[in-house]
Short mmCIF file of C-alpha atoms in Angstrom, two decimals:
data_model
loop_
_atom_site.label_atom_id
_atom_site.label_comp_id
_atom_site.label_asym_id
_atom_site.label_seq_id
_atom_site.Cartn_x
_atom_site.Cartn_y
_atom_site.Cartn_z
CA MET A 1 132.03 -25.89 41.76
CA LYS A 2 131.04 -25.46 38.04
CA HIS A 3 127.45 -24.85 39.17
CA LYS A 4 128.78 -22.24 41.84
CA LEU A 5 130.83 -20.38 39.14
CA LYS A 6 127.78 -20.39 36.79
CA ALA A 7 125.60 -18.86 39.50
CA LEU A 8 128.19 -16.17 40.33
CA ALA A 9 128.67 -15.38 36.77
CA GLY A 10 124.88 -15.10 36.39
CA LEU A 11 124.90 -13.05 39.40
CA ALA A 12 127.55 -10.65 37.73
CA VAL A 13 125.70 -10.28 34.78
CA LEU A 14 122.41 -9.09 36.64
CA ALA A 15 124.58 -6.77 38.52
CA MET A 16 126.07 -5.30 35.25
CA ALA A 17 122.68 -4.95 33.92
CA ALA A 18 121.33 -3.27 36.77
CA ALA A 19 124.07 -0.94 36.61
CA LEU A 20 123.53 -0.10 33.12
CA PRO A 21 121.13 3.12 32.37
CA ALA A 22 117.68 2.11 31.23
CA LYS A 23 117.03 1.79 27.53
CA ALA A 24 116.19 5.29 26.02
CA GLU A 25 112.79 5.33 24.32
CA THR A 26 110.67 7.74 22.29
CA ILE A 27 107.30 8.45 23.78
CA SER A 28 104.70 9.74 21.46
CA MET A 29 102.11 12.03 23.02
CA PHE A 30 99.38 14.48 22.27
CA CYS A 31 99.09 18.13 23.50
CA SER A 32 96.21 20.50 23.32
CA ALA A 33 96.72 23.32 20.54
CA THR A 34 95.76 25.93 23.16
CA ASP A 35 98.76 25.04 25.66
CA TYR A 36 101.03 23.49 22.98
CA GLU A 37 104.30 25.37 23.99
CA LEU A 38 103.75 25.01 27.74
CA CYS A 39 103.05 21.10 27.20
CA GLU A 40 106.18 21.07 25.07
CA GLU A 41 108.11 22.61 27.54
CA GLY A 42 107.23 20.27 30.24
CA ALA A 43 107.76 17.17 28.11
CA GLN A 44 111.23 18.09 27.10
CA LYS A 45 112.50 18.92 30.48
CA TRP A 46 111.28 15.27 31.42
CA ALA A 47 113.14 14.14 28.29
CA LYS A 48 116.21 15.75 29.29
CA SER A 49 116.31 14.49 32.84
CA SER A 50 115.14 10.92 32.10
CA GLY A 51 117.44 10.49 28.91
CA ASN A 52 114.44 9.80 26.64
CA GLU A 53 112.74 11.59 23.83
CA VAL A 54 109.32 12.79 23.48
CA LYS A 55 107.51 13.21 20.11
CA ILE A 56 104.72 15.61 20.34
CA ASN A 57 101.48 15.57 18.26
CA ARG A 58 99.28 18.90 18.36
CA THR A 59 95.41 18.37 18.65
CA PRO A 60 93.20 20.17 16.34
CA GLN A 61 92.30 23.98 17.44
CA ASN A 62 88.91 22.70 17.94
CA LEU A 63 89.01 19.80 20.46
CA ASP A 64 85.97 18.31 18.80
CA ASP A 65 88.06 17.26 15.64
CA ALA A 66 90.57 15.39 17.92
CA ILE A 67 87.78 12.65 18.58
CA PRO A 68 87.68 11.11 15.22
CA ILE A 69 91.58 10.98 15.15
CA TYR A 70 91.59 9.19 18.60
CA GLN A 71 88.90 6.78 17.45
CA GLN A 72 91.12 5.80 14.36
CA LEU A 73 93.83 5.18 16.37
CA PHE A 74 91.61 2.96 18.79
CA ALA A 75 89.80 1.21 16.15
CA SER A 76 93.48 -0.15 14.81
CA ASN A 77 94.72 -0.73 18.15
CA SER A 78 97.76 1.69 17.21
CA PRO A 79 100.69 1.79 19.44
CA ASP A 80 101.68 4.93 17.60
CA VAL A 81 100.54 7.42 20.61
CA ASP A 82 101.54 6.42 24.01
CA LEU A 83 100.20 9.37 26.20
CA LEU A 84 96.92 11.09 25.35
CA TYR A 85 95.43 14.40 26.31
CA VAL A 86 91.91 13.76 27.37
CA ASP A 87 88.96 16.17 27.83
CA VAL A 88 86.77 15.54 30.86
CA ILE A 89 83.88 14.71 28.55
CA TRP A 90 85.69 11.84 26.81
CA LEU A 91 86.49 9.68 29.89
CA GLY A 92 83.30 7.89 29.67
CA MET A 93 83.23 7.50 25.98
CA MET A 94 86.80 6.44 25.48
CA LYS A 95 87.31 4.34 28.94
CA ASP A 96 87.61 0.95 27.20
CA HIS A 97 90.91 2.35 25.22
CA PHE A 98 92.91 3.70 28.41
CA GLU A 99 95.47 1.66 30.40
CA ASN A 100 94.61 1.24 34.17
CA ILE A 101 97.33 3.31 35.84
CA SER A 102 96.50 2.41 39.39
CA LYS A 103 99.50 0.52 39.78
CA LEU A 104 101.81 2.84 37.67
CA VAL A 105 101.20 6.01 39.88
CA PRO A 106 101.91 5.79 43.45
CA GLU A 107 98.89 6.60 45.68
CA ALA A 108 100.55 9.59 47.64
CA GLU A 109 100.96 11.38 43.92
CA VAL A 110 97.44 10.53 43.50
CA LYS A 111 96.24 12.02 46.66
CA ALA A 112 98.03 15.31 45.98
CA HIS A 113 95.40 16.27 43.65
CA PHE A 114 91.87 17.52 44.23
CA ALA A 115 89.84 14.37 44.94
CA SER A 116 87.12 15.39 42.82
CA ALA A 117 89.20 15.70 39.76
CA VAL A 118 90.65 12.26 40.39
CA GLU A 119 87.46 10.71 41.01
CA ALA A 120 86.07 11.55 37.61
CA ALA A 121 88.61 9.57 36.32
CA ARG A 122 88.06 6.30 38.43
CA ILE A 123 85.64 4.26 36.26
CA ASP A 124 84.63 0.58 36.98
CA GLY A 125 87.27 0.59 39.55
CA LYS A 126 89.98 1.50 37.68
CA LEU A 127 92.06 4.73 37.52
CA LEU A 128 92.12 5.43 33.73
CA ALA A 129 93.72 9.11 33.69
CA MET A 130 95.09 11.82 35.91
CA PRO A 131 94.16 15.68 36.15
CA PHE A 132 96.38 17.81 34.18
CA TYR A 133 94.77 21.09 35.15
CA ILE A 134 91.29 22.11 36.15
CA ASP A 135 88.88 24.46 34.18
CA THR A 136 85.57 26.22 35.00
CA GLY A 137 83.93 29.16 32.91
CA LEU A 138 84.78 32.40 34.24
CA MET A 139 84.19 36.09 33.41
CA PHE A 140 86.78 38.34 32.27
CA TYR A 141 86.21 42.24 32.07
CA ARG A 142 87.97 45.46 31.45
CA LYS A 143 88.34 46.64 35.01
CA ASP A 144 89.55 49.97 33.97
CA LEU A 145 86.33 50.67 32.20
CA LEU A 146 84.20 49.44 34.92
CA GLU A 147 86.05 51.89 37.19
CA LYS A 148 85.84 54.55 34.80
CA TYR A 149 81.75 54.48 34.65
CA GLY A 150 81.55 53.65 38.36
CA LYS A 151 80.29 49.84 37.88
CA GLN A 152 80.74 46.53 39.51
CA ALA A 153 81.41 43.16 38.19
CA PRO A 154 77.70 42.12 37.40
CA LYS A 155 76.37 39.32 39.49
CA THR A 156 73.39 38.35 37.22
CA TRP A 157 73.21 37.94 33.40
CA ASP A 158 70.69 40.81 33.25
CA GLU A 159 73.01 43.05 35.04
CA LEU A 160 75.70 42.16 32.65
CA THR A 161 73.64 42.87 29.68
CA ALA A 162 72.91 46.18 30.82
CA THR A 163 76.18 47.21 32.03
CA ALA A 164 77.61 46.03 28.81
CA LYS A 165 75.41 47.94 26.81
CA GLU A 166 76.02 51.00 28.79
CA ILE A 167 79.74 50.92 28.72
CA GLN A 168 79.93 49.80 24.95
CA ASP A 169 77.64 52.76 23.90
CA SER A 170 79.29 55.24 25.94
CA GLU A 171 82.76 54.28 24.61
CA ARG A 172 81.51 54.39 20.98
CA LYS A 173 80.35 57.88 21.43
CA ALA A 174 83.82 58.69 22.86
CA GLY A 175 85.46 57.52 19.66
CA ASN A 176 85.93 53.72 19.88
CA ALA A 177 83.55 52.55 17.05
CA ASP A 178 84.74 48.95 17.33
CA MET A 179 83.67 48.51 21.23
CA TRP A 180 81.54 45.70 21.81
CA GLY A 181 79.95 44.93 25.33
CA TYR A 182 80.32 41.11 25.33
CA SER A 183 82.66 38.28 23.83
CA TRP A 184 81.75 34.52 24.09
CA GLN A 185 81.64 31.18 22.44
CA GLY A 186 78.73 30.99 20.06
CA ARG A 187 79.85 28.70 17.17
CA SER A 188 77.98 25.53 16.69
CA TYR A 189 80.26 23.18 18.57
CA GLU A 190 81.20 21.69 22.06
CA GLY A 191 81.97 25.35 23.42
CA LEU A 192 78.47 26.45 22.71
CA THR A 193 77.10 23.63 24.75
CA CYS A 194 79.42 24.84 27.89
CA ASP A 195 78.21 28.28 27.43
CA ALA A 196 74.37 27.42 27.14
CA ILE A 197 74.63 25.11 30.06
CA GLU A 198 75.99 27.99 32.20
CA TRP A 199 73.06 30.13 31.09
CA MET A 200 70.70 27.56 31.91
CA ALA A 201 72.00 26.09 35.31
CA SER A 202 72.63 29.26 36.68
CA GLY A 203 68.83 30.13 36.25
CA GLY A 204 67.66 26.68 37.73
CA GLY A 205 67.10 25.31 34.34
CA GLY A 206 69.23 22.15 34.71
CA THR A 207 72.00 20.68 32.58
CA ILE A 208 70.14 19.15 29.54
CA LEU A 209 69.63 15.75 31.31
CA SER A 210 69.14 14.87 34.71
CA ASP A 211 71.58 12.50 36.54
CA LYS A 212 68.99 9.54 35.90
CA GLY A 213 69.15 10.39 32.09
CA VAL A 214 65.72 12.06 31.95
CA VAL A 215 65.49 15.05 29.42
CA THR A 216 64.80 18.06 31.18
CA VAL A 217 65.93 20.87 28.68
CA ASN A 218 62.16 22.01 27.99
CA ASN A 219 61.47 24.18 30.77
CA PRO A 220 60.60 28.03 31.37
CA GLN A 221 64.33 28.74 32.77
CA THR A 222 65.69 27.41 29.75
CA LEU A 223 63.38 29.39 27.62
CA ALA A 224 64.21 32.71 29.55
CA ALA A 225 67.96 31.89 29.39
CA LEU A 226 68.10 31.36 25.57
CA THR A 227 65.91 34.22 25.04
CA ARG A 228 68.31 36.49 26.53
CA ALA A 229 71.23 35.14 24.72
CA ARG A 230 69.49 35.64 21.44
CA GLY A 231 69.01 39.25 22.53
CA TRP A 232 72.68 39.82 22.91
CA ILE A 233 73.47 39.13 19.03
CA ASP A 234 74.16 42.46 17.35
CA THR A 235 73.28 44.47 20.54
CA ILE A 236 76.10 43.87 22.86
CA SER A 237 77.81 41.01 20.75
CA PRO A 238 78.69 41.09 17.29
CA LYS A 239 77.04 38.92 14.77
CA GLY A 240 80.37 37.40 14.32
CA VAL A 241 79.99 35.69 17.65
CA LEU A 242 77.92 33.18 16.23
CA ASN A 243 81.17 31.72 14.44
CA TYR A 244 83.23 32.56 17.67
CA ASP A 245 85.33 29.85 19.61
CA GLU A 246 87.59 30.18 22.41
CA GLU A 247 90.53 31.88 20.60
CA SER A 248 88.27 34.00 18.18
CA SER A 249 86.20 35.30 21.03
CA ARG A 250 89.61 36.00 23.11
CA ALA A 251 91.04 37.77 20.24
CA LEU A 252 88.27 40.44 20.19
CA PHE A 253 88.60 40.85 24.09
CA GLU A 254 92.35 41.10 23.98
CA SER A 255 92.21 43.68 20.93
CA GLY A 256 90.42 45.75 23.53
CA ASN A 257 87.40 45.77 22.08
CA ALA A 258 85.13 43.92 24.35
CA VAL A 259 84.07 45.05 28.01
CA PHE A 260 83.16 41.49 29.16
CA HIS A 261 84.37 37.94 28.10
CA ARG A 262 83.55 34.57 28.88
CA ASN A 263 86.37 32.09 28.70
CA TRP A 264 88.43 29.44 30.65
CA PRO A 265 91.11 30.55 33.17
CA TYR A 266 94.13 30.33 30.72
CA VAL A 267 92.93 33.72 29.33
CA TRP A 268 94.43 35.49 32.60
CA GLY A 269 97.85 34.30 31.26
CA THR A 270 97.43 35.49 27.64
CA SER A 271 95.73 38.80 28.54
CA GLN A 272 98.70 39.60 30.96
CA ALA A 273 101.37 38.60 28.86
CA ASP A 274 104.10 41.08 28.29
CA GLY A 275 103.31 43.80 25.49
CA GLY A 276 99.65 43.14 25.54
CA LYS A 277 97.00 45.57 25.44
CA LEU A 278 95.13 44.86 28.74
CA VAL A 279 98.13 44.26 31.05
CA GLY A 280 96.67 45.71 34.33
CA LYS A 281 93.37 46.33 33.08
CA VAL A 282 91.63 42.82 33.30
CA GLY A 283 89.42 41.58 36.25
CA VAL A 284 88.05 38.16 36.76
CA SER A 285 85.07 36.88 38.55
CA ALA A 286 82.60 33.97 38.88
CA LEU A 287 79.96 33.79 35.96
CA PRO A 288 76.73 35.56 36.77
CA VAL A 289 73.58 33.87 37.82
CA GLY A 290 70.28 33.99 35.93
CA ALA A 291 67.97 33.93 39.03
CA GLU A 292 68.12 34.59 42.68
CA GLY A 293 69.25 31.86 44.85
CA GLN A 294 71.23 30.01 42.07
CA LYS A 295 74.70 28.97 41.66
CA SER A 296 77.15 30.70 39.45
CA SER A 297 77.41 27.23 37.63
CA GLY A 298 80.50 27.45 35.26
CA THR A 299 81.10 24.39 33.27
CA LEU A 300 83.66 22.09 34.36
CA GLY A 301 86.21 21.46 31.92
CA THR A 302 89.18 19.57 33.42
CA ALA A 303 91.81 18.18 31.06
CA TYR A 304 93.57 14.81 31.83
CA LEU A 305 96.41 12.72 30.45
CA ALA A 306 95.84 8.85 29.92
CA VAL A 307 98.24 6.18 29.03
CA SER A 308 97.01 4.38 25.73
CA LYS A 309 95.80 0.81 26.32
CA TYR A 310 97.84 -0.07 23.16
CA SER A 311 101.13 1.51 23.94
CA LYS A 312 104.15 -0.86 23.97
CA LYS A 313 105.81 1.52 26.33
CA LYS A 314 103.42 1.89 29.21
CA GLU A 315 105.60 2.31 32.04
CA LYS A 316 107.74 5.02 30.40
CA ALA A 317 104.33 6.75 29.13
CA ALA A 318 103.25 6.76 32.75
CA ASP A 319 106.57 8.24 34.16
CA LEU A 320 106.25 11.04 31.53
CA LEU A 321 102.44 11.44 32.77
CA ARG A 322 103.44 11.57 36.43
CA TYR A 323 105.85 14.28 35.66
CA MET A 324 103.29 16.22 33.54
CA VAL A 325 100.67 16.08 36.09
CA GLY A 326 103.01 16.62 39.00
CA LEU A 327 103.60 19.71 41.15
CA GLU A 328 106.80 21.09 39.49
CA ASP A 329 105.10 21.08 35.98
CA GLN A 330 101.65 22.32 37.15
CA LYS A 331 103.32 25.28 38.92
CA MET A 332 105.31 26.11 35.91
CA ARG A 333 102.08 25.91 33.76
CA ALA A 334 100.40 28.04 36.27
CA ILE A 335 102.99 30.93 36.36
CA LYS A 336 103.54 30.96 32.61
CA GLY A 337 100.23 30.25 31.42
CA GLY A 338 97.69 30.90 34.01
CA TYR A 339 96.34 27.27 34.22
CA ASN A 340 94.61 26.19 37.45
CA PRO A 341 96.44 23.45 38.99
CA THR A 342 94.92 20.49 40.39
CA VAL A 343 97.64 19.86 42.90
CA GLU A 344 96.18 21.18 45.95
CA ALA A 345 99.23 22.50 47.90
CA LEU A 346 99.75 25.05 44.85
CA TYR A 347 96.64 27.08 45.82
CA SER A 348 98.74 28.34 48.74
CA ASP A 349 101.99 28.74 46.85
CA ALA A 350 103.29 32.49 47.17
CA ASP A 351 104.92 32.15 43.74
CA VAL A 352 101.58 31.01 41.78
CA LEU A 353 99.45 33.42 43.86
CA ALA A 354 101.61 36.30 42.66
CA LYS A 355 100.75 35.29 39.16
CA ILE A 356 97.14 34.29 39.54
CA PRO A 357 95.74 36.51 42.42
CA PHE A 358 92.18 35.27 41.58
CA LEU A 359 92.98 31.64 42.43
CA PRO A 360 91.20 31.36 45.80
CA MET A 361 88.06 32.92 43.87
CA ALA A 362 88.48 30.38 41.18
CA LYS A 363 88.65 27.57 43.61
CA SER A 364 85.29 28.69 45.00
CA ALA A 365 84.31 28.75 41.26
CA PHE A 366 85.29 25.14 41.00
CA GLU A 367 83.00 24.10 43.73
CA GLU A 368 80.13 25.91 42.31
CA SER A 369 80.51 24.45 38.65
CA VAL A 370 78.33 22.08 36.79
CA ALA A 371 79.27 19.01 34.85
CA ARG A 372 78.04 18.36 31.36
CA PRO A 373 76.04 15.12 31.25
CA SER A 374 78.98 12.93 30.11
CA ALA A 375 78.68 10.51 32.67
CA VAL A 376 74.97 9.54 32.34
CA THR A 377 75.21 9.54 28.40
CA GLY A 378 78.66 7.59 28.17
CA LYS A 379 79.78 6.55 24.68
CA ASP A 380 76.72 8.55 23.18
CA TYR A 381 77.48 12.02 24.91
CA ASN A 382 79.05 13.35 21.72
CA ARG A 383 75.62 12.88 20.06
CA VAL A 384 73.60 14.42 22.75
CA SER A 385 75.91 17.44 22.68
CA ARG A 386 76.08 17.82 18.99
CA SER A 387 72.10 17.74 18.92
CA PHE A 388 71.84 20.35 21.71
CA TYR A 389 74.54 22.80 20.43
CA ARG A 390 73.16 22.62 16.93
CA SER A 391 69.60 23.60 18.14
CA VAL A 392 70.92 26.39 20.52
CA HIS A 393 72.82 27.74 17.59
CA ASP A 394 69.69 27.76 15.47
CA ILE A 395 67.70 29.20 18.21
CA ILE A 396 70.02 32.12 19.07
CA SER A 397 70.83 32.94 15.24
CA GLY A 398 67.21 32.77 14.33
CA THR A 399 63.87 34.61 14.70
CA GLY A 400 61.60 31.42 15.18
CA ASP A 401 59.67 30.63 18.15
CA ILE A 402 61.82 29.60 20.88
CA GLY A 403 59.28 27.40 22.91
CA ALA A 404 58.51 25.51 19.67
CA GLU A 405 62.19 24.87 19.03
CA LEU A 406 62.85 23.81 22.47
CA ALA A 407 60.05 20.99 22.33
CA GLN A 408 61.54 19.81 18.98
CA LEU A 409 64.95 19.59 20.75
CA GLU A 410 63.29 17.83 23.67
CA LYS A 411 62.00 15.07 21.17
CA ARG A 412 65.18 14.76 19.40
CA LEU A 413 67.14 14.44 22.68
CA LYS A 414 64.66 11.67 23.78
CA ARG A 415 65.47 9.52 20.67
CA ASP A 416 69.11 10.17 21.36
CA VAL A 417 68.75 8.98 24.88
CA LYS A 418 66.69 6.10 23.95
CA ALA A 419 69.37 4.98 21.26
CA ASN A 420 71.82 4.95 24.03
#
């Protein structure tokens, strides 16, 4: 009888424990500086509904600067951050520090996302992250100015160059001395790698390295692409573009002083915000091509969320991740911020399409996008990219022989790859 009473008492305790609410936790996460407010809104909504708290850390404005911060956390096996904002090119270099979330995220939720975006985060048989939003380089343009001058959205880079110059010069003659033809990212940083790969790949010049890791950057198509880009400086683009990142280039466009602007899809949301100068005046298209028969070739820039391998709250962190990448939060981000969702069902959602009318076009642009060579370079991608964008910056800002500089870049990259 004593044993029976003890057993009943034990069951009663278990029943009471099960009836109690789960222990509240504070989950620490990183949000990108670019979409910080939207990220915070989603995280706080989860916190309120789950009874937990979220501590949010903002990444540096330049995402390159987040890498050493993450590396310090990983080197010390720090449990201080549970959920990490991850750029697609970091997956290979940081894979050893992400938790395998295969058993923490139901398969039905995984399958709701574009398969290509999910598969990029499956490494060595492990699901290491979930896609948060999907990006590719797009061309934004002053729809009103193209209509004014009877122009169409350019299909080639040469056509863009000519149209930008014509409209820029005409607007200056009409009194707008601050008008420029084209705003883009020319600073010596990862963003320039993205821009330059778009110029190269859309002309048939490849993406720095082949899928087998062979350096392919020194070719006539790349020479032509970089020659064209150098010609933009101080003709259709201000000299200051050589120090522009996403935000500073966007500022020029949204001030009303640029005809064309290359950036990520979020610019649709910022350019159409209430009170902006360009509301109703912006068009969006895939990037131009460099040669007939080539693809548009916008650089793929998917963002992910990953659970830190060193978190002591992995299940709660995964629960927050599931909400942040889920349909409800991605729909909010699409409507409020213009971020392209990775949940496929949202591409036929009437509310989303009302806010992002170019989404069907963007879906096609994703299909023509190109990846940076992060998979083949793994942990050494950062070194390869740094060599590339520094050389490209020197080329487009200088006056030296581009062919000779490409040959030097080829030698440098071969050393980088050999060291891999």
